[in-house]
């Protein structure tokens, strides 16, 4: 295993428009460091593989550690800090005034195994969980105060709780459940077919763009589209173009500019491979569900919490942003984290 | 305008598995005839075009006429009869014992303008409505007793009521509203992009198959997929394959075998072009909505009925089949038709 400190690299912003919340102050004085290392892991479906794990840790030495993990497009740079001032993917959820404030808590982020496009085998959420354990070993972190996972991060958090229960005190799983819903899995499988159709004829980028556009429909809701795109379609050059197409085209173009095709394919598959037995989770777990999430129906979150028994609690949000609510309803999410993570008697 | 009687042609079955309901007796003794003719229409977006209109009329001479129109994949052969014994696309909705029984009512079906793939310009639902009026002229039918439209057929029915109100006594619009919902329109636009991606390199059939598979997700519901496809995914040849993929592949293959690419593209566009002002509908109209329909949300059906004012009534079904409920919940649909079409004092 080698340990390499890399210079800050430019990280493109997440799809969501980053509008800093007035509550989130930049943590300019917070110390942060980054690194990458190679680890050899036995992947559940891919056998022995050397994978590169990239991480970032922001906050004062000795403070409790919260791992924050996002969707398959997220990465190690969770929020801006003195060393790495560019916007992070969760800049409205992590910062001064937030429950997760790197002035008091060390915030750990990492790039998912496969996110660099170099691991071209099926990747399970169990593999991600094992990579986190190796990362904690490397950083000398015996136990996380919290694993806060959103979307794919919630799946990885659940696997981590099953496989490494001694290493996490509390799990918050937002918009993710114990298995992929069969309808959502079919939706993703068709997105992968769009990529395959593009690859047929070296149109990989067009295929990935189309896949992303179909994915956008699953991340958002009809309510939002009705609000934003109710204009009649246009007929131009003999073709009908509906009101949402400019938005979707732009979302596709932004995505392909920053995403290796293999990385997306393998992480998309990984969501569908995910399956845990909730009864095997013994870590206190708060499940946060969004009513109207088209990928993770409320019924699955309820089934997860039932399976968690005494270890599970459920909070439900209603949001027109559906699966993407965690990127949009950041004040409400922070309020939920405050209740979950700041228990009386807990370390701050 | 020329009038041509054609021999029965083989019509492939609709996607839905046709399982004859015990209530639906074959109408073997019912007389039926078919024809096609060329008409010159001024299309709303496509200008002057010569289109071929294919029709089938089953039932006793002189009986009242009900036009039955289905989704964009439907056609003139609504139900089996003595002349044309193959299954029709609405064989469980039309027959002996049903409200629409060709022993008592003449049932008229037609192929949508553009369904033959020969009209490669934007086609509006207003164009379809005008084609119906021309067809009624040709057949000497002054007025329909009822226009019963499902899905796209409901849109055409609404346009017909707006444009030719003297020619229809009653409209039943199932799973269709006054405009395409913006989210559903985006979903269809992406399906058309899948076809365009295939067409980039002469992979038209793969593109259309993928488009159909994405459409299937909009026709059905997560509840049905959960019931049918909850098995874990398989990993084979290094790729993840989810449980619904065999079903979706088969649906795509069946569809491309019977659908010209241009026909599908133009009729898909046509749904998105559809927009009427409900206040302009003066014909008594029963709107039938399905709770859980992912293409036509209940809120749009409610808005339509509100706009119809004294001319509108609403019936709501709950079905795990979503938008496709009219092909599956045929007993319940027939019950609704019975209430709507068999008013005391009306002609049988």
XYZ file of C-alpha atoms in Angstrom:
696
model
C 0.000 0.000 0.000
C 1.514 3.337 -0.995
C 0.589 6.726 0.361
C 0.766 9.722 -1.925
C -0.154 13.287 -1.116
C -1.387 14.990 -4.238
C -1.768 18.669 -4.966
C -5.255 20.039 -5.038
C -6.874 19.149 -8.311
C -9.635 21.071 -9.910
C -12.973 19.525 -9.106
C -15.902 20.564 -11.238
C -19.018 21.549 -9.339
C -21.830 19.114 -8.827
C -24.757 19.303 -11.174
C -26.868 21.190 -8.686
C -26.391 24.921 -8.826
C -24.373 25.717 -5.730
C -26.008 28.631 -3.969
C -24.397 29.092 -0.592
C -26.956 29.117 2.177
C -26.755 32.196 4.416
C -26.294 29.802 7.321
C -23.174 28.208 5.937
C -20.050 30.194 6.584
C -16.857 29.272 4.747
C -14.488 27.420 7.026
C -11.484 29.305 5.753
C -9.296 28.628 8.744
C -9.995 24.931 8.810
C -7.033 22.766 8.096
C -7.508 20.100 5.472
C -5.372 17.523 3.780
C -5.763 15.170 0.895
C -4.156 12.045 -0.326
C -4.443 9.015 -2.504
C -3.181 5.519 -1.959
C -3.307 2.200 -3.686
C -4.920 -0.693 -1.883
C -5.411 -4.295 -2.869
C -8.947 -5.439 -2.198
C -10.816 -8.627 -2.967
C -13.907 -7.314 -4.677
C -17.066 -9.321 -4.210
C -17.634 -9.866 -7.912
C -14.345 -8.649 -9.359
C -11.734 -10.655 -7.449
C -8.366 -9.280 -6.410
C -7.930 -5.720 -7.633
C -5.579 -2.864 -6.901
C -7.704 0.228 -6.462
C -6.726 3.832 -5.892
C -8.485 5.504 -2.989
C -8.526 9.303 -2.855
C -9.547 11.076 0.352
C -9.825 14.479 1.960
C -10.001 15.208 5.685
C -10.934 18.672 6.966
C -10.988 19.733 10.599
C -8.899 19.961 13.759
C -6.624 17.104 14.736
C -8.157 14.909 17.393
C -11.768 15.963 16.705
C -14.361 13.246 16.143
C -14.688 12.167 12.529
C -17.826 12.189 10.382
C -17.586 10.498 7.005
C -19.834 12.200 4.452
C -20.584 10.224 1.288
C -22.836 11.326 -1.568
C -24.297 10.071 -4.825
C -22.247 8.208 -7.426
C -21.142 11.582 -8.854
C -19.878 12.849 -5.493
C -16.219 12.828 -4.487
C -13.796 13.460 -1.651
C -14.151 17.254 -1.697
C -17.223 17.700 0.473
C -16.918 21.452 1.175
C -14.588 24.379 0.547
C -11.769 24.949 3.054
C -8.526 26.937 3.334
C -6.394 24.442 1.435
C -8.994 23.597 -1.197
C -11.212 26.642 -1.654
C -13.303 25.415 -4.589
C -16.946 24.529 -3.876
C -17.574 21.002 -2.661
C -20.509 18.789 -3.562
C -22.106 19.262 -0.117
C -21.079 22.851 0.583
C -24.516 23.695 1.931
C -24.515 20.767 4.328
C -21.014 21.130 5.799
C -19.575 24.391 7.162
C -19.737 27.049 9.861
C -23.113 27.081 11.572
C -24.023 23.635 10.320
C -24.281 20.493 12.397
C -21.331 19.193 10.452
C -18.905 22.072 11.015
C -15.266 21.326 10.243
C -14.317 23.775 12.992
C -15.434 21.096 15.474
C -15.733 17.874 13.554
C -13.291 16.305 11.151
C -15.154 15.747 7.923
C -13.861 12.879 5.811
C -14.664 12.411 2.157
C -13.435 9.917 -0.406
C -13.739 9.120 -4.086
C -15.689 5.946 -4.684
C -13.789 2.898 -5.849
C -14.258 2.921 -9.604
C -14.884 6.667 -9.846
C -11.613 7.123 -11.734
C -12.749 4.705 -14.432
C -9.801 2.370 -13.868
C -11.669 -0.516 -12.252
C -13.671 -2.114 -15.032
C -15.332 -4.965 -13.124
C -18.588 -5.084 -11.155
C -18.199 -3.102 -7.932
C -20.372 -3.881 -4.927
C -21.287 -1.496 -2.129
C -19.542 -4.053 0.097
C -16.310 -3.239 -1.766
C -16.803 0.456 -1.044
C -17.367 -0.315 2.638
C -14.169 -2.352 2.793
C -12.286 0.483 1.092
C -13.535 2.841 3.801
C -12.212 0.485 6.480
C -8.810 0.436 4.801
C -8.902 4.231 4.576
C -9.673 4.524 8.296
C -6.715 2.220 9.041
C -4.460 4.412 6.964
C -5.598 7.592 8.689
C -5.436 6.046 12.151
C -9.154 6.548 12.791
C -10.427 3.768 15.012
C -14.082 4.725 14.888
C -16.261 7.220 13.060
C -18.552 9.332 15.157
C -20.949 9.211 12.247
C -21.291 7.906 8.713
C -23.590 10.303 6.879
C -24.535 8.857 3.514
C -26.755 10.344 0.832
C -28.128 8.254 -2.053
C -25.323 5.815 -3.004
C -23.531 6.971 0.147
C -26.448 5.667 2.200
C -26.037 2.231 0.607
C -22.321 2.240 1.353
C -23.059 3.351 4.913
C -25.453 0.456 5.436
C -22.848 -1.985 4.132
C -20.224 -0.396 6.356
C -22.488 -0.846 9.381
C -22.987 -4.522 8.488
C -19.329 -5.293 7.755
C -17.472 -2.993 10.152
C -19.868 -2.301 13.021
C -17.137 -1.542 15.556
C -15.916 1.344 13.444
C -18.974 3.590 13.406
C -21.054 4.938 16.278
C -23.994 6.178 14.234
C -25.309 5.985 10.702
C -27.492 8.493 8.876
C -28.815 7.021 5.618
C -30.564 9.595 3.429
C -32.430 8.507 0.280
C -31.062 4.986 0.206
C -32.395 1.616 1.346
C -31.435 -2.044 1.785
C -31.787 -2.934 -1.861
C -32.384 -1.250 -5.199
C -36.074 -1.059 -6.024
C -36.807 -3.251 -9.079
C -38.344 -0.367 -11.014
C -35.402 1.925 -10.285
C -33.050 -0.901 -11.243
C -34.824 -1.281 -14.582
C -34.537 2.481 -15.130
C -30.785 2.335 -14.535
C -30.374 -0.776 -16.675
C -31.911 1.143 -19.592
C -29.537 4.031 -18.969
C -26.667 1.567 -19.258
C -28.199 0.338 -22.516
C -28.141 3.910 -23.814
C -24.397 3.948 -23.155
C -24.045 0.571 -24.862
C -25.972 1.895 -27.868
C -23.576 4.832 -28.065
C -20.575 2.533 -27.696
C -21.803 0.433 -30.627
C -20.603 3.174 -32.921
C -18.033 5.109 -30.898
C -20.651 7.616 -29.793
C -19.830 6.986 -26.134
C -20.318 10.589 -25.152
C -23.778 10.850 -26.704
C -24.770 7.595 -25.034
C -23.598 8.771 -21.621
C -25.307 12.113 -22.087
C -28.594 10.390 -22.892
C -28.180 8.089 -19.902
C -27.654 11.087 -17.656
C -30.729 12.794 -19.034
C -32.857 9.750 -18.305
C -31.311 9.643 -14.844
C -32.284 13.288 -14.276
C -35.926 12.296 -14.666
C -35.471 9.798 -11.850
C -33.704 12.314 -9.606
C -36.422 14.952 -9.934
C -40.222 14.971 -9.911
C -43.155 15.742 -12.196
C -44.066 18.601 -9.820
C -40.766 20.358 -10.506
C -41.024 19.807 -14.266
C -44.556 21.173 -14.281
C -43.369 24.271 -12.437
C -40.393 24.866 -14.741
C -41.246 23.463 -18.158
C -44.915 24.019 -18.888
C -44.342 25.971 -22.124
C -45.741 24.414 -25.307
C -43.231 22.551 -27.460
C -41.599 24.201 -30.427
C -41.517 22.880 -33.960
C -38.213 23.679 -35.604
C -36.508 22.093 -38.582
C -39.469 19.770 -38.850
C -38.954 18.321 -35.372
C -40.800 18.795 -32.115
C -38.725 20.035 -29.217
C -40.286 20.094 -25.732
C -39.620 22.734 -23.109
C -37.355 20.616 -20.879
C -34.926 19.640 -23.635
C -32.527 22.561 -23.241
C -32.245 21.850 -19.532
C -31.715 18.127 -20.096
C -29.183 18.673 -22.877
C -27.178 20.962 -20.626
C -27.311 18.468 -17.755
C -26.047 15.745 -20.073
C -23.226 17.893 -21.444
C -22.033 18.934 -17.978
C -22.042 15.342 -16.855
C -20.069 13.823 -19.713
C -17.420 16.542 -19.359
C -16.508 15.228 -15.916
C -17.381 11.539 -15.939
C -15.449 8.608 -17.425
C -17.906 6.263 -19.120
C -16.589 3.183 -17.307
C -16.800 4.915 -13.951
C -20.433 5.727 -14.484
C -21.298 2.257 -15.795
C -19.690 0.461 -12.882
C -21.139 2.725 -10.209
C -24.576 2.536 -11.809
C -24.329 -1.278 -11.704
C -23.151 -1.043 -8.125
C -26.417 0.519 -7.007
C -28.278 -2.423 -8.493
C -25.969 -4.994 -6.900
C -26.594 -3.487 -3.470
C -28.515 -5.741 -1.096
C -28.158 -6.029 2.678
C -30.194 -7.694 5.392
C -31.369 -4.853 7.657
C -31.402 -7.239 10.617
C -27.617 -7.389 10.368
C -27.281 -3.665 11.055
C -26.591 -3.206 14.782
C -25.447 0.413 14.556
C -27.970 3.126 15.531
C -29.334 4.269 12.182
C -31.456 7.210 11.172
C -33.152 6.626 7.832
C -34.223 9.813 6.060
C -36.726 9.294 3.249
C -38.229 11.738 0.795
C -41.854 11.289 -0.113
C -41.995 11.468 -3.895
C -38.497 10.032 -4.405
C -38.859 8.099 -7.654
C -35.770 5.980 -7.064
C -36.202 5.070 -3.413
C -39.923 4.792 -2.706
C -41.044 5.560 0.829
C -42.268 1.975 1.145
C -38.675 0.737 0.842
C -37.451 3.134 3.527
C -40.239 1.934 5.777
C -39.284 -1.693 5.106
C -35.664 -0.858 5.929
C -36.592 0.769 9.240
C -38.825 -2.149 10.149
C -35.928 -4.495 9.463
C -33.586 -2.387 11.613
C -35.837 -2.987 14.609
C -34.595 -1.217 17.741
C -31.625 0.253 15.834
C -33.681 2.185 13.296
C -35.516 5.485 13.197
C -37.294 7.140 10.279
C -37.657 10.770 9.251
C -39.698 11.653 6.173
C -39.390 14.817 4.100
C -41.772 15.962 1.410
C -39.951 17.783 -1.369
C -40.594 18.629 -5.020
C -36.946 17.696 -5.600
C -37.518 13.992 -5.001
C -34.323 11.962 -4.855
C -32.217 15.142 -5.140
C -33.810 16.713 -2.058
C -30.592 16.285 -0.059
C -28.869 18.718 -2.448
C -31.728 21.225 -2.292
C -33.445 21.046 1.084
C -30.200 21.576 2.942
C -31.655 23.562 5.848
C -34.143 20.816 6.571
C -31.520 18.101 6.224
C -29.235 20.011 8.581
C -32.030 20.266 11.120
C -32.466 16.507 10.974
C -28.728 15.959 11.380
C -28.736 18.313 14.380
C -31.333 16.188 16.098
C -29.608 12.963 15.206
C -25.970 13.783 15.861
C -26.120 16.213 18.775
C -27.558 13.947 21.436
C -27.156 15.133 25.022
C -23.980 13.662 26.430
C -22.497 12.902 23.024
C -19.162 14.439 22.128
C -19.787 17.738 20.334
C -60.106 10.856 -52.799
C -59.953 7.188 -53.761
C -61.629 4.333 -51.971
C -59.921 0.957 -51.875
C -61.132 -2.177 -50.156
C -58.186 -4.211 -49.068
C -58.043 -7.872 -48.095
C -57.554 -8.629 -44.444
C -53.942 -8.148 -43.551
C -52.244 -9.851 -40.708
C -52.155 -7.613 -37.698
C -49.704 -8.496 -34.987
C -51.131 -8.595 -31.481
C -50.759 -5.640 -29.162
C -48.021 -5.802 -26.570
C -50.405 -6.775 -23.840
C -50.993 -10.482 -23.609
C -54.481 -10.983 -24.952
C -56.381 -13.188 -22.540
C -59.991 -13.211 -23.502
C -62.232 -12.257 -20.613
C -64.954 -14.823 -19.859
C -67.450 -12.022 -20.377
C -66.343 -11.290 -23.902
C -67.872 -13.614 -26.457
C -66.489 -13.615 -29.991
C -68.819 -11.771 -32.327
C -68.448 -14.346 -35.049
C -71.624 -13.460 -36.849
C -70.953 -9.762 -36.915
C -70.440 -8.294 -40.303
C -67.335 -6.144 -40.746
C -65.653 -4.339 -43.561
C -62.409 -2.554 -44.092
C -60.985 -0.047 -46.430
C -58.321 2.496 -47.054
C -58.508 5.775 -48.891
C -56.256 8.670 -49.650
C -57.236 12.093 -48.386
C -55.597 15.448 -48.771
C -55.416 17.277 -45.466
C -53.823 20.527 -44.399
C -51.809 19.422 -41.392
C -51.390 21.972 -38.639
C -47.589 21.872 -38.743
C -46.987 19.870 -41.899
C -48.951 21.743 -44.556
C -50.802 20.055 -47.389
C -50.275 16.306 -47.308
C -51.885 13.303 -48.906
C -52.434 10.750 -46.195
C -53.775 7.230 -46.349
C -56.554 6.465 -43.895
C -57.293 2.826 -43.096
C -60.514 1.905 -41.296
C -62.590 -1.016 -40.116
C -66.276 -0.971 -39.262
C -67.937 -3.907 -37.502
C -71.634 -4.186 -36.702
C -75.108 -4.159 -38.223
C -75.996 -1.588 -40.853
C -77.913 1.299 -39.391
C -76.810 0.744 -35.793
C -75.333 3.687 -33.892
C -71.598 4.080 -34.325
C -68.947 4.179 -31.604
C -65.446 5.095 -32.658
C -62.846 3.339 -30.519
C -59.311 4.749 -30.632
C -56.310 3.517 -28.624
C -52.692 4.323 -27.932
C -50.232 5.262 -30.667
C -49.608 1.550 -31.270
C -53.286 0.768 -31.767
C -54.930 0.382 -35.169
C -58.204 -0.072 -36.987
C -58.733 -3.696 -35.915
C -60.357 -3.201 -32.525
C -61.706 -6.719 -31.989
C -62.011 -10.060 -33.770
C -65.022 -10.595 -36.010
C -66.217 -12.992 -38.695
C -64.357 -11.315 -41.539
C -61.191 -10.588 -39.584
C -60.852 -13.246 -36.901
C -57.432 -12.278 -35.548
C -57.322 -10.681 -32.102
C -57.798 -6.934 -31.998
C -56.043 -4.500 -29.734
C -59.172 -4.003 -27.596
C -60.616 -7.514 -27.775
C -61.467 -7.505 -24.070
C -63.303 -4.194 -24.313
C -65.406 -4.836 -27.408
C -67.520 -7.948 -27.976
C -70.553 -9.979 -26.903
C -71.619 -9.097 -23.368
C -69.674 -5.876 -23.335
C -71.133 -2.393 -23.420
C -69.544 -2.013 -26.827
C -70.999 -5.072 -28.509
C -70.771 -5.116 -32.299
C -74.019 -7.083 -32.343
C -75.801 -3.848 -31.418
C -73.339 -1.037 -32.050
C -71.200 -0.404 -35.066
C -67.628 -0.188 -33.842
C -65.335 1.956 -35.972
C -61.573 1.829 -35.810
C -58.894 3.524 -37.883
C -55.133 3.628 -38.251
C -53.687 6.910 -37.063
C -52.397 9.315 -39.671
C -48.664 8.636 -39.765
C -48.949 5.069 -38.447
C -47.780 3.717 -41.793
C -44.546 5.703 -41.566
C -45.231 7.581 -44.794
C -45.995 11.000 -43.316
C -42.674 12.329 -42.094
C -43.759 15.744 -40.771
C -45.068 16.791 -37.362
C -48.589 15.434 -36.884
C -50.981 17.126 -34.489
C -53.927 15.529 -32.730
C -55.978 18.155 -34.608
C -54.885 16.453 -37.833
C -56.113 13.111 -36.548
C -59.451 14.679 -35.605
C -59.832 16.124 -39.089
C -58.979 12.755 -40.600
C -61.786 11.202 -38.542
C -64.227 13.788 -39.900
C -63.195 12.946 -43.445
C -63.590 9.252 -42.643
C -67.119 9.820 -41.309
C -67.985 11.698 -44.515
C -66.738 8.803 -46.567
C -68.718 6.255 -44.576
C -71.850 8.404 -44.535
C -71.900 8.658 -40.759
C -73.370 11.988 -39.731
C -72.737 11.649 -36.032
C -70.993 9.242 -33.704
C -72.983 7.967 -30.759
C -69.721 7.930 -28.881
C -66.030 8.557 -29.311
C -64.216 6.272 -26.877
C -60.545 7.152 -26.739
C -57.790 5.565 -24.683
C -54.406 7.257 -24.177
C -53.577 8.960 -27.506
C -57.134 8.160 -28.565
C -58.389 10.317 -25.696
C -56.351 13.244 -26.997
C -57.746 12.773 -30.489
C -61.249 12.516 -29.040
C -60.850 15.809 -27.211
C -59.645 17.483 -30.401
C -62.532 15.948 -32.306
C -64.992 17.347 -29.771
C -63.420 20.805 -30.130
C -63.242 20.797 -33.936
C -66.271 18.738 -34.938
C -68.750 19.024 -32.052
C -71.812 18.333 -34.187
C -70.462 14.931 -35.122
C -70.267 13.258 -31.733
C -72.909 12.857 -29.019
C -70.601 11.765 -26.235
C -66.899 11.467 -25.502
C -65.149 9.053 -23.169
C -61.515 10.048 -22.643
C -59.499 7.423 -20.763
C -55.950 8.187 -19.612
C -55.537 11.351 -21.638
C -55.829 15.047 -20.831
C -55.848 18.492 -22.424
C -52.090 18.722 -22.797
C -49.021 16.536 -22.360
C -47.612 16.799 -18.854
C -44.146 18.447 -19.022
C -42.481 15.533 -17.237
C -44.091 12.977 -19.542
C -43.103 15.130 -22.512
C -39.489 15.137 -21.354
C -39.637 11.358 -20.974
C -40.862 10.989 -24.549
C -38.333 13.505 -25.873
C -35.560 11.343 -24.429
C -37.068 8.275 -26.080
C -36.876 10.125 -29.376
C -33.240 10.928 -28.614
C -32.599 7.210 -28.148
C -33.901 6.688 -31.672
C -31.740 9.552 -32.930
C -28.707 7.998 -31.232
C -29.418 4.742 -33.023
C -29.947 6.547 -36.311
C -26.509 8.162 -36.001
C -25.028 4.965 -37.329
C -27.845 2.974 -38.860
C -28.746 1.261 -35.604
C -32.346 2.426 -35.951
C -33.807 -0.787 -34.635
C -31.717 -0.774 -31.452
C -32.629 2.852 -30.869
C -36.337 2.192 -31.293
C -36.124 -0.851 -29.047
C -34.471 1.200 -26.314
C -37.059 3.942 -26.732
C -39.837 1.396 -26.328
C -38.236 -0.017 -23.214
C -38.056 3.423 -21.635
C -41.666 3.951 -22.651
C -42.652 0.694 -20.925
C -41.466 2.178 -17.627
C -43.853 5.065 -18.159
C -46.751 2.772 -19.073
C -46.409 0.632 -15.965
C -45.756 1.232 -12.251
C -43.144 0.520 -9.572
C -45.757 -1.623 -7.801
C -45.974 -3.994 -10.766
C -42.199 -4.169 -11.157
C -41.784 -4.917 -7.469
C -44.292 -7.729 -7.768
C -42.688 -9.250 -10.865
C -38.993 -8.423 -10.798
C -37.722 -8.500 -7.235
C -35.007 -11.107 -7.874
C -31.411 -9.994 -7.284
C -29.463 -9.024 -10.405
C -27.146 -11.475 -12.087
C -23.525 -10.900 -12.936
C -22.644 -12.542 -16.215
C -19.791 -11.864 -18.606
C -18.636 -9.184 -16.218
C -21.850 -7.205 -16.514
C -24.755 -6.709 -14.160
C -28.161 -7.677 -15.502
C -31.248 -6.804 -13.492
C -34.354 -8.946 -13.224
C -36.565 -6.843 -15.527
C -34.161 -6.832 -18.480
C -35.452 -9.984 -20.170
C -38.983 -8.601 -20.041
C -37.914 -5.220 -21.372
C -35.748 -6.705 -24.129
C -38.676 -8.815 -25.295
C -41.019 -5.814 -25.244
C -38.539 -3.838 -27.331
C -38.066 -6.645 -29.845
C -41.818 -7.181 -30.298
C -42.312 -3.478 -30.833
C -39.646 -2.909 -33.448
C -40.896 -5.905 -35.421
C -44.203 -4.122 -36.063
C -43.406 -0.402 -35.954
C -41.836 1.809 -38.618
C -39.350 4.152 -36.937
C -40.825 7.263 -38.554
C -44.329 6.290 -37.521
C -43.305 6.010 -33.904
C -41.309 9.238 -33.949
C -44.118 11.277 -35.456
C -46.837 9.851 -33.209
C -44.648 10.298 -30.152
C -44.142 13.945 -31.112
C -47.856 14.233 -31.702
C -48.623 13.484 -28.062
C -46.362 16.352 -27.037
C -47.889 18.752 -29.549
C -51.362 18.080 -28.152
C -52.940 21.039 -26.398
C -56.618 21.983 -26.248
C -58.613 24.455 -24.210
C -61.067 22.345 -22.186
C -63.551 25.239 -22.189
C -63.957 24.702 -25.933
C -65.306 21.185 -25.430
C -69.106 21.363 -25.471
C -69.684 17.625 -25.896
C -70.641 15.620 -22.773
C -67.342 14.088 -21.728
C -66.477 11.395 -19.236
C -62.830 11.591 -18.184
C -61.449 8.347 -16.782
C -58.189 8.712 -14.867
C -55.944 6.118 -13.276
C -54.350 6.971 -9.980
C -50.694 6.092 -10.343
C -50.581 6.792 -14.096
C -47.037 8.092 -14.583
C -47.813 9.754 -17.922
C -51.128 11.418 -17.162
C -51.105 12.441 -13.507
C -54.451 12.552 -11.745
C -53.950 16.296 -11.225
C -54.086 16.839 -14.999
C -57.304 14.835 -15.327
C -58.798 16.901 -12.519
C -57.713 20.107 -14.252
C -59.295 18.872 -17.487
C -62.606 18.092 -15.801
C -62.615 21.464 -14.051
C -62.074 23.114 -17.424
C -64.907 21.108 -18.971
C -67.322 22.652 -16.496
C -70.885 21.336 -16.879
C -69.794 19.062 -19.757
C -67.308 17.029 -17.754
C -67.429 14.126 -15.342
C -64.551 12.244 -13.721
C -64.087 8.598 -12.805
C -60.887 7.490 -11.103
C -59.467 3.971 -11.086
C -56.629 2.745 -8.935
C -54.559 0.140 -10.753
C -51.043 -1.275 -10.476
C -50.963 -1.098 -14.279
C -50.821 2.693 -14.372
C -51.208 4.146 -17.843
C -51.819 0.671 -19.309
C -54.788 0.023 -17.009
C -57.225 0.290 -19.929
C -55.636 -2.812 -21.463
C -55.672 -4.731 -18.182
C -58.616 -3.608 -16.049
C -61.073 -4.297 -18.826
C -63.952 -5.419 -16.610
C -63.772 -2.203 -14.631
C -63.464 -0.088 -17.762
C -66.477 -1.853 -19.257
C -68.447 -1.132 -16.112
C -67.627 2.531 -16.467
C -68.597 2.506 -20.131
C -71.895 0.823 -19.238
C -72.753 3.657 -16.877
C -71.670 6.312 -19.321
C -73.089 5.022 -22.595
C -76.289 3.229 -21.530
C -78.264 6.167 -20.202
C -82.006 5.572 -19.828
C -83.725 6.726 -22.968
C -80.600 6.619 -25.090
C -80.516 4.437 -28.182
C -79.092 1.027 -27.232
